[in-house]
Short mmCIF file of N, CA and C and ligand atoms in Angstrom, two decimals:
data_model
loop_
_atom_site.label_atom_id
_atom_site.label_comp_id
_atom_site.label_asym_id
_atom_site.label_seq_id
_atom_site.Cartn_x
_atom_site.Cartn_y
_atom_site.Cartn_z
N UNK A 1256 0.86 -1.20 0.00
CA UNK A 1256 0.00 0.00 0.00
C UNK A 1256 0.89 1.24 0.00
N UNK A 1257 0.80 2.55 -0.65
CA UNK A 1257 1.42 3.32 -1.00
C UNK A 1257 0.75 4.23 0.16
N UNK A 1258 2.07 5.16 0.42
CA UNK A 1258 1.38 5.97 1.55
C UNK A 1258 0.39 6.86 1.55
N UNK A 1259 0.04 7.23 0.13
CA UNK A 1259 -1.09 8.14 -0.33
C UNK A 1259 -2.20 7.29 0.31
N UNK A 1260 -2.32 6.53 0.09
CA UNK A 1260 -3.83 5.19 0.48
C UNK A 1260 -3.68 5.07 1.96
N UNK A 1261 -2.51 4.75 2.32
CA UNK A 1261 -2.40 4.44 4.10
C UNK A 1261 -3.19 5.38 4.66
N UNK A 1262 -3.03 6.73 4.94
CA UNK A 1262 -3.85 7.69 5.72
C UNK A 1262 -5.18 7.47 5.45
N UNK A 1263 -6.18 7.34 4.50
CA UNK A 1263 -7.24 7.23 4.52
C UNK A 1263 -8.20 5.77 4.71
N UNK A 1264 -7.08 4.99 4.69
CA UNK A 1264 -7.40 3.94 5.52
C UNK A 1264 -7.13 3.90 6.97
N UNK A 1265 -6.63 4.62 7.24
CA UNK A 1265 -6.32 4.49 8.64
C UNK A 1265 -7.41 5.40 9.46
N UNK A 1266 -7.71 6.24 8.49
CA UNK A 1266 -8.96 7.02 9.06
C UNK A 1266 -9.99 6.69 9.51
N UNK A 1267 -10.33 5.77 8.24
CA UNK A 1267 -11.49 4.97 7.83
C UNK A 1267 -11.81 3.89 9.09
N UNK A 1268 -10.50 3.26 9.96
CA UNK A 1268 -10.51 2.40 11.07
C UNK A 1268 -10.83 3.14 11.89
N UNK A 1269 -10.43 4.50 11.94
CA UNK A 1269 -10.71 5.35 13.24
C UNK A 1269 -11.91 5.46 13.72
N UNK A 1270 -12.86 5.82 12.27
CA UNK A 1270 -14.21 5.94 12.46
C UNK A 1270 -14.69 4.90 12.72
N UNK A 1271 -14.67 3.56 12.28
CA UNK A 1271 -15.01 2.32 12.27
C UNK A 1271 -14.73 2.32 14.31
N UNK A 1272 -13.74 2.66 14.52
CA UNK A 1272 -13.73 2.04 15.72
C UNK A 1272 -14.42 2.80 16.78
N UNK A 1273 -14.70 4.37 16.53
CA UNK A 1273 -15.20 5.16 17.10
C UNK A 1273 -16.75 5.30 17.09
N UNK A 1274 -17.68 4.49 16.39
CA UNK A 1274 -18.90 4.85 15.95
C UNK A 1274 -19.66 3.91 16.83
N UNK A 1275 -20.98 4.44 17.26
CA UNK A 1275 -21.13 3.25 17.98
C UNK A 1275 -21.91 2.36 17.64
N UNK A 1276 -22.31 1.42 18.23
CA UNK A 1276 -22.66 0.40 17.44
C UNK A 1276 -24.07 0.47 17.06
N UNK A 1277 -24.36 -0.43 15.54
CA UNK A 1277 -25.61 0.14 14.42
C UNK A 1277 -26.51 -0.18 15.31
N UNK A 1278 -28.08 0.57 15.37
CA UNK A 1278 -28.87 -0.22 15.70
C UNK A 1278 -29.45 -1.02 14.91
N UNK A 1279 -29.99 -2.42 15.27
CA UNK A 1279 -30.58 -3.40 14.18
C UNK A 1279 -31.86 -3.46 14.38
N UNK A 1280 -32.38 -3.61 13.53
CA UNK A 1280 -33.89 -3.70 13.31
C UNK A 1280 -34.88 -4.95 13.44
N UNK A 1281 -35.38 -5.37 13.91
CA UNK A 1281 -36.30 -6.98 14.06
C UNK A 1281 -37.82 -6.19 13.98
N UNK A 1282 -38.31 -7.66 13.16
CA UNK A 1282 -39.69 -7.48 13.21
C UNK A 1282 -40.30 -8.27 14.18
N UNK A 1283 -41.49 -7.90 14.74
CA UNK A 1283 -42.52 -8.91 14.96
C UNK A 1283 -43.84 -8.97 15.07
N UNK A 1284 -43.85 -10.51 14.63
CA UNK A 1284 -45.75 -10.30 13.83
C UNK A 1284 -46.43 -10.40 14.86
N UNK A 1285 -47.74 -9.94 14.61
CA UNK A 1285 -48.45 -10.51 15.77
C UNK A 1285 -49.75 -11.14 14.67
N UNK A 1286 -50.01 -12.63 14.71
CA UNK A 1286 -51.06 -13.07 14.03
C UNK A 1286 -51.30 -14.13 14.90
N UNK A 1287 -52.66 -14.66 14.76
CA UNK A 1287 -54.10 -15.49 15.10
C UNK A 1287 -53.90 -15.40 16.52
N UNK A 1288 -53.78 -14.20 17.08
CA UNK A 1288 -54.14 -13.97 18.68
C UNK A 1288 -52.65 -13.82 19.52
N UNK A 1289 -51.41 -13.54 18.70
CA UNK A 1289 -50.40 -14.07 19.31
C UNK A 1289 -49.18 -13.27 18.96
N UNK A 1290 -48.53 -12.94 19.65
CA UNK A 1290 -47.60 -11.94 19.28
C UNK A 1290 -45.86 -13.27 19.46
N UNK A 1291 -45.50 -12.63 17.97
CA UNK A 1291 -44.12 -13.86 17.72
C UNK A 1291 -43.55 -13.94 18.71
N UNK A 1292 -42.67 -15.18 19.10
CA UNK A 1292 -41.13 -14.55 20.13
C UNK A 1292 -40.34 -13.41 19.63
N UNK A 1293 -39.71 -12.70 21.12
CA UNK A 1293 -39.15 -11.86 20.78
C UNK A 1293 -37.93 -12.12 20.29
N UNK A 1294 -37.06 -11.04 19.55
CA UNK A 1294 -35.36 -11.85 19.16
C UNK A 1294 -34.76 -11.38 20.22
N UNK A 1295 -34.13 -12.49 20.35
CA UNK A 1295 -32.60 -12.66 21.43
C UNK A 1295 -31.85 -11.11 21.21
N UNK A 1296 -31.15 -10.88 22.25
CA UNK A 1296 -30.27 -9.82 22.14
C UNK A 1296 -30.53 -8.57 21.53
N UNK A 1297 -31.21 -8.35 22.13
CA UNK A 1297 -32.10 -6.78 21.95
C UNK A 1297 -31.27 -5.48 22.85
N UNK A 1298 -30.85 -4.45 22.15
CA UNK A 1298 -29.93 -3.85 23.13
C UNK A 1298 -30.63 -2.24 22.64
N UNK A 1299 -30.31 -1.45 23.90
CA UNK A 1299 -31.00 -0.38 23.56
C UNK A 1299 -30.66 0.35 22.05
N UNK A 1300 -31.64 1.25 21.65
CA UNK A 1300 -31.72 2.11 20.23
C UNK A 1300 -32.14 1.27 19.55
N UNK A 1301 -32.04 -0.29 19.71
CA UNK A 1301 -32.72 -1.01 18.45
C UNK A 1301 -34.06 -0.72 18.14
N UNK A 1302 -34.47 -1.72 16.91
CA UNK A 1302 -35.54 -0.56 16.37
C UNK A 1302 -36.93 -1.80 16.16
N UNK A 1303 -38.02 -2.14 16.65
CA UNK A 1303 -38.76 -3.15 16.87
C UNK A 1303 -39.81 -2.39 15.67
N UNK A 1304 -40.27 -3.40 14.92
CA UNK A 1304 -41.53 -3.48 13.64
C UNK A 1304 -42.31 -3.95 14.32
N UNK A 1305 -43.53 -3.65 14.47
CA UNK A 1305 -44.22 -4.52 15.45
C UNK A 1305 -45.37 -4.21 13.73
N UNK A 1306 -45.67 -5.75 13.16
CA UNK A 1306 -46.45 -5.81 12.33
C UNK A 1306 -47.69 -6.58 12.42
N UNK A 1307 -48.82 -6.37 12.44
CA UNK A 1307 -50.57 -7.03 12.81
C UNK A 1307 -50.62 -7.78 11.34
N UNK A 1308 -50.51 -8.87 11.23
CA UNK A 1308 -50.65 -9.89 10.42
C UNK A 1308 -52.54 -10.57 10.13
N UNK A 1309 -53.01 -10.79 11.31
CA UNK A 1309 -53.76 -11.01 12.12
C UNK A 1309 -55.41 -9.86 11.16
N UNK A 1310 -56.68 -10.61 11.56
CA UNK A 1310 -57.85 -9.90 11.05
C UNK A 1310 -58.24 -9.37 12.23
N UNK A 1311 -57.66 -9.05 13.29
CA UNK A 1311 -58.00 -8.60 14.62
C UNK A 1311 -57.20 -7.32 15.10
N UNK A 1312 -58.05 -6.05 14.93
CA UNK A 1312 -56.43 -5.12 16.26
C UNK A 1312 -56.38 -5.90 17.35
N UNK A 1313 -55.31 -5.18 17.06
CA UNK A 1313 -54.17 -5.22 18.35
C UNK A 1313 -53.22 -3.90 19.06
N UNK A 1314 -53.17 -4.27 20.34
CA UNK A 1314 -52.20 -3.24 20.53
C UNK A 1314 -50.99 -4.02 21.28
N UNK A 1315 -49.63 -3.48 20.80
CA UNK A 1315 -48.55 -3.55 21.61
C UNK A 1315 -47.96 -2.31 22.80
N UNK A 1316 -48.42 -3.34 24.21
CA UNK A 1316 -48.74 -2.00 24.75
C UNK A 1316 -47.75 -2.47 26.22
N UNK A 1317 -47.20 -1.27 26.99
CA UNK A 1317 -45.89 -1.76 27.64
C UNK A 1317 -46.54 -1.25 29.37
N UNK A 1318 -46.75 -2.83 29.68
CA UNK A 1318 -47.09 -2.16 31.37
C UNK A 1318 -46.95 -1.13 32.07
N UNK A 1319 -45.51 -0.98 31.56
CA UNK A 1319 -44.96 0.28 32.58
C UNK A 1319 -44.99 1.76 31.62
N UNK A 1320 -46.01 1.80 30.69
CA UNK A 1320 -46.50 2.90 30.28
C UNK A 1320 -45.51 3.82 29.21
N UNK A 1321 -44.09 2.98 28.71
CA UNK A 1321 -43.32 3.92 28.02
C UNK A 1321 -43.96 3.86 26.53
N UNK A 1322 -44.32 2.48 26.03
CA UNK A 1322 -44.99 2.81 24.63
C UNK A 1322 -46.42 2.08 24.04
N UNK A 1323 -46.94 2.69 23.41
CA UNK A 1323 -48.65 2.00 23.19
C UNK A 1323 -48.93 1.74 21.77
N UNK A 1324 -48.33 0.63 21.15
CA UNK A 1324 -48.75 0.69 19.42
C UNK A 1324 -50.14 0.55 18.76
N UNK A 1325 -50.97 0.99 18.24
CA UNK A 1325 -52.37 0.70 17.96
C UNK A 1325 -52.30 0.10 16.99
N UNK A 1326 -52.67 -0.97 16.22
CA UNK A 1326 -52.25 -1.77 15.24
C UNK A 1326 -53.57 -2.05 14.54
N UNK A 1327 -54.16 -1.17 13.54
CA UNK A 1327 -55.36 -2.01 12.77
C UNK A 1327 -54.84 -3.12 12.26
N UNK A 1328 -55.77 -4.10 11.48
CA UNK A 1328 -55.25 -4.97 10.74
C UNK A 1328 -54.64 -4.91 9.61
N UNK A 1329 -53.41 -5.37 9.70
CA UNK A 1329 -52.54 -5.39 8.24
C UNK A 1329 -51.16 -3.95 8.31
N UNK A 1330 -51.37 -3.26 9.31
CA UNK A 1330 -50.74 -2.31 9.75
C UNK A 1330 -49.53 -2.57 10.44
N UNK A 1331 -48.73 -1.44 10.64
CA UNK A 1331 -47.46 -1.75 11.17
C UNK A 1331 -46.84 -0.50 11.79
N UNK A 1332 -45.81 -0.84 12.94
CA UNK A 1332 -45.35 0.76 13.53
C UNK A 1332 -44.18 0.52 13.92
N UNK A 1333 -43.29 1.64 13.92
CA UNK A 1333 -41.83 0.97 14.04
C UNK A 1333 -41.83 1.89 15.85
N UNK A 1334 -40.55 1.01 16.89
CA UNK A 1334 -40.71 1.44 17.36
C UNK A 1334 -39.07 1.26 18.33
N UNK A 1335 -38.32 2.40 18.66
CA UNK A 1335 -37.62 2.69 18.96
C UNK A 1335 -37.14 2.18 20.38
N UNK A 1336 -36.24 1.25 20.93
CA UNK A 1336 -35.95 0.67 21.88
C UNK A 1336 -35.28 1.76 23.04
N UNK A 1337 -35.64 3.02 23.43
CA UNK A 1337 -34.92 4.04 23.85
C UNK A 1337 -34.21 3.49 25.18
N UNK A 1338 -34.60 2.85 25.98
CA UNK A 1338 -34.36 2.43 27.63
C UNK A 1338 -33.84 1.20 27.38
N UNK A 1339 -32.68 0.62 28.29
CA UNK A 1339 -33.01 -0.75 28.51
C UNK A 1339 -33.22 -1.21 29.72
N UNK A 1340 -33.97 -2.65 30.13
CA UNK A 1340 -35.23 -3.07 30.45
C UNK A 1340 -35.97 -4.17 30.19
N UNK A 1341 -36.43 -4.98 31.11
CA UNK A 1341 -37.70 -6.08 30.73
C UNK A 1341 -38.59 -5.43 30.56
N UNK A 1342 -39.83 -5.27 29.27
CA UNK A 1342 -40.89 -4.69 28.85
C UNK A 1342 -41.72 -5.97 29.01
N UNK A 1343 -43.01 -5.67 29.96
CA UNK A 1343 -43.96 -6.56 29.42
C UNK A 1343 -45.48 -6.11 29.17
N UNK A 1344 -44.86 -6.95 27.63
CA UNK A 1344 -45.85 -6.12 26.34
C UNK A 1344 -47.23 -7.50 26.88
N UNK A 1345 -48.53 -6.24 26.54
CA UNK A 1345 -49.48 -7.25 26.05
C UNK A 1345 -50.29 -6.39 25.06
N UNK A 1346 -51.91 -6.86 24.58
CA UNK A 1346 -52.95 -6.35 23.99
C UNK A 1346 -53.56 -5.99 25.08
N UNK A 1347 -54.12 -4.15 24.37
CA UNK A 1347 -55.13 -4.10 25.49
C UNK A 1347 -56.60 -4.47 24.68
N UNK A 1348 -56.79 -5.00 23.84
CA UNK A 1348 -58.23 -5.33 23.24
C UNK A 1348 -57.90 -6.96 24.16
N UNK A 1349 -56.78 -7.93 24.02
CA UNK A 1349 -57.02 -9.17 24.65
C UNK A 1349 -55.60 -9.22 25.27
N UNK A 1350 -56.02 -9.04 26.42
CA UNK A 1350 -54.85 -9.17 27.69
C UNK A 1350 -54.25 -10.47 27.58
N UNK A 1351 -54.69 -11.44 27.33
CA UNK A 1351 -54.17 -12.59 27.49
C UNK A 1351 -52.96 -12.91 26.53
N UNK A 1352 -52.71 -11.54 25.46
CA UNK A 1352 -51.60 -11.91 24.67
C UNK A 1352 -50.48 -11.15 25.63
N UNK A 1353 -49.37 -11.69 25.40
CA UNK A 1353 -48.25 -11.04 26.22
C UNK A 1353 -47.04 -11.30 25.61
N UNK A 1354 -45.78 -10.92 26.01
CA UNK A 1354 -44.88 -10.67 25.88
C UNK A 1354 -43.64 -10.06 26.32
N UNK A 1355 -42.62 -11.05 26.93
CA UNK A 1355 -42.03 -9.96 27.62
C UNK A 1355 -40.34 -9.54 26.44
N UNK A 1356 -40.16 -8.32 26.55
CA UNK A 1356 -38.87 -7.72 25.76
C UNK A 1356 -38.28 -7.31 26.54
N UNK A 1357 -36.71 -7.88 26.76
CA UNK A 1357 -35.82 -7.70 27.24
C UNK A 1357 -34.42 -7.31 26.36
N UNK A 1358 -34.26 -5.98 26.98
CA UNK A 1358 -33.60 -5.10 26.25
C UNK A 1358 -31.95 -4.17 26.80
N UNK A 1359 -31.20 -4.96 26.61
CA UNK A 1359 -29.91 -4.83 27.61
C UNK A 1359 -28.89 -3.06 26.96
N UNK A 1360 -28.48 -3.10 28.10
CA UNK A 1360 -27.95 -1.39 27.32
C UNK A 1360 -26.87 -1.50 26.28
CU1 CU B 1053 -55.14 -8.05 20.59
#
């Protein structure tokens, strides 16, 4: 490598090493009464799809009051992991769906 190229690769690591890490995005469905498992390793800023598959609303809705998704059918809402935290999600049309999201910093 010629030294013209070295510096801007070396830059290029700097930023690489300085940036912090991406947030990733997961979906999850909620269809025939049931909201998917959640994905493993959920860390804060990630970014949750919460998509109604399902001929039924739904809401994805967080006990402890930080977020409330209203979900007609066939609809979808993206939703920003700001805290981390065990969330436990249910429906408020049918309580009996639940979910808990656990979300490490
Ligand atoms: Cu529901």
């Amino acid at each position: 490598m010629s030294s013209g190229r070295l510096l801007p690769a070396l830059l290029a690591g700097l930023v690489l090493l300085t940036s912090p890490a991406l947030a990733e995005e997961y979906v999850i469905v909620i269809d025939a009464m049931k909201f998917a498992a959640p994905p493993d390793g959920l860390k804060e800023n990630d970014v949750i799809v919460w998509r109604n598959e399902d001929i039924f609303r739904h809401t994805a809705t967080d006990r402890g009051g930080s977020f409330d998704m209203d979900l007609e059918p066939g609809a979808e809402a993206r939703l920003t992991l700001a805290a981390a935290g065990t969330f436990e999600v249910y429906c408020r049309y049918h309580p009996g769906m639940t979910l808990d999201l656990v979300v490490e910093p």
